[in-house]
Amino acid sequence: DAGITQSPRHKVTETGTPVTLRCHQTENHRYMYWYRQDPGHGLRLIHYSYGVKDTDKGEVSDGYSVSRSKTEDFLLTLESATSSQTSVYFCAAWGVTGFFYGYTFGSGTRLTVV
Amino acid sequence: EDKVVQSPLSLVVHEGDTVTLNCSYEVTNFRSLLWYKQEKKAPTFLFMLTSSGIEKKSGRLSSILDKKELSSILNITATQTGDSAIYLCAVIVIQGAQKLVFGQGTRLTINP
């Protein structure tokens, strides 16, 4: 969606390696979120941020850390990837994007841990 | 723990049928309920409901919130194959900061 860019779009990594996913927004949104989506679970909140250097855990935060050193970037790190972290990861932000006021989602990152 | 539950989890109907998807929630500090449609990529916004009893409509889709019953329904009339998707319900919760909590989703399949 306009204003939120996730990178990479796809990644295959080996068990035990660190992985960092990036979410970049151009709308100066205060709130940003990382979700993972697995079949039968909808989107589950991993971590969220309510400002630069202000972050908090969601319902499935174990094995993940985040950082937000600038308003526009919210990074999700898997310290030591495991196969259970194979998933599709979505970043979201809350605020005004163009003519839309609400939550805007990135296009997702498909991560495979082998 | 904040919880959002959708039913059914999966639904298969014929083109032209009317469907009703359900969402119930049990959260602290409810602000609003949102419905999304998800095809092969990111969820796309359908409705935001904040007030009880006020129906929101967009074409063949409509939704209403019942804050007394802590629930919402999404109706789709005269379904088309293009309505096949996962429909997600989510609730905005305010606990200091603002969070969006999702249900499991309903996978809707429309057969021609």
Short mmCIF file of N, CA, C and O in Angstrom, two decimals, chain A residues 6 9 11 15 17 19 24 40 51 54-55 62 75 78 81-82 89 98-100 105:
data_model
loop_
_atom_site.label_atom_id
_atom_site.label_comp_id
_atom_site.label_asym_id
_atom_site.label_seq_id
_atom_site.Cartn_x
_atom_site.Cartn_y
_atom_site.Cartn_z
N GLN A 6 7.88 -2.75 2.74
CA GLN A 6 8.57 -3.79 3.50
C GLN A 6 9.68 -4.37 2.65
O GLN A 6 9.54 -4.55 1.44
N ARG A 9 10.94 -8.74 0.21
CA ARG A 9 9.61 -9.29 -0.04
C ARG A 9 9.58 -10.80 0.22
O ARG A 9 8.58 -11.34 0.68
N LYS A 11 12.32 -14.09 1.65
CA LYS A 11 13.63 -14.46 2.17
C LYS A 11 13.61 -15.92 2.61
O LYS A 11 12.66 -16.36 3.26
N THR A 15 18.14 -22.16 9.72
CA THR A 15 17.91 -22.20 11.16
C THR A 15 19.15 -21.71 11.90
O THR A 15 20.28 -22.09 11.56
N THR A 17 20.28 -18.60 12.08
CA THR A 17 20.86 -17.34 11.59
C THR A 17 19.98 -16.17 12.03
O THR A 17 18.77 -16.31 12.17
N VAL A 19 18.00 -12.69 11.35
CA VAL A 19 17.30 -12.10 10.20
C VAL A 19 16.68 -10.78 10.62
O VAL A 19 16.10 -10.69 11.71
N HIS A 24 9.36 0.52 6.27
CA HIS A 24 9.63 1.94 6.05
C HIS A 24 8.34 2.66 5.69
O HIS A 24 7.61 2.23 4.80
N GLY A 40 -5.03 -20.24 9.75
CA GLY A 40 -5.88 -20.50 10.90
C GLY A 40 -5.69 -19.56 12.07
O GLY A 40 -6.38 -19.69 13.09
N GLY A 51 6.26 5.37 19.15
CA GLY A 51 7.14 6.51 18.96
C GLY A 51 8.58 6.05 18.86
O GLY A 51 8.89 4.86 19.08
N ASP A 54 10.20 3.91 21.51
CA ASP A 54 9.11 3.41 22.37
C ASP A 54 8.46 2.19 21.71
O ASP A 54 7.77 2.32 20.70
N THR A 55 8.72 1.03 22.31
CA THR A 55 8.17 -0.19 21.74
C THR A 55 7.60 -1.06 22.86
O THR A 55 7.93 -0.88 24.03
N ASP A 62 8.02 -13.75 21.69
CA ASP A 62 9.19 -14.58 21.99
C ASP A 62 10.00 -14.87 20.73
O ASP A 62 9.46 -15.33 19.73
N LEU A 75 12.20 -1.89 12.58
CA LEU A 75 12.91 -3.11 12.21
C LEU A 75 12.49 -4.26 13.12
O LEU A 75 12.36 -4.09 14.34
N LEU A 78 14.83 -11.37 14.05
CA LEU A 78 14.78 -12.72 14.59
C LEU A 78 16.22 -13.04 15.00
O LEU A 78 17.10 -13.15 14.14
N ALA A 81 16.89 -17.59 13.93
CA ALA A 81 15.66 -18.05 13.28
C ALA A 81 15.41 -19.54 13.52
O ALA A 81 16.34 -20.37 13.52
N THR A 82 14.14 -19.87 13.73
CA THR A 82 13.72 -21.26 13.87
C THR A 82 12.64 -21.56 12.83
O THR A 82 11.99 -20.63 12.31
N TYR A 89 5.06 -12.01 7.20
CA TYR A 89 5.13 -10.93 8.16
C TYR A 89 4.59 -9.64 7.51
O TYR A 89 4.98 -9.26 6.42
N GLY A 98 -2.63 9.38 2.42
CA GLY A 98 -3.42 9.88 1.30
C GLY A 98 -4.77 10.36 1.81
O GLY A 98 -4.85 11.20 2.70
N PHE A 99 -5.85 9.77 1.29
CA PHE A 99 -7.20 10.13 1.71
C PHE A 99 -7.74 9.17 2.76
O PHE A 99 -8.90 9.27 3.17
N PHE A 100 -6.93 8.23 3.19
CA PHE A 100 -7.39 7.18 4.08
C PHE A 100 -6.88 7.43 5.49
O PHE A 100 -5.69 7.72 5.71
N PHE A 105 -1.34 -1.27 5.63
CA PHE A 105 -0.46 -2.42 5.71
C PHE A 105 0.55 -2.41 4.58
O PHE A 105 0.27 -1.95 3.47
#
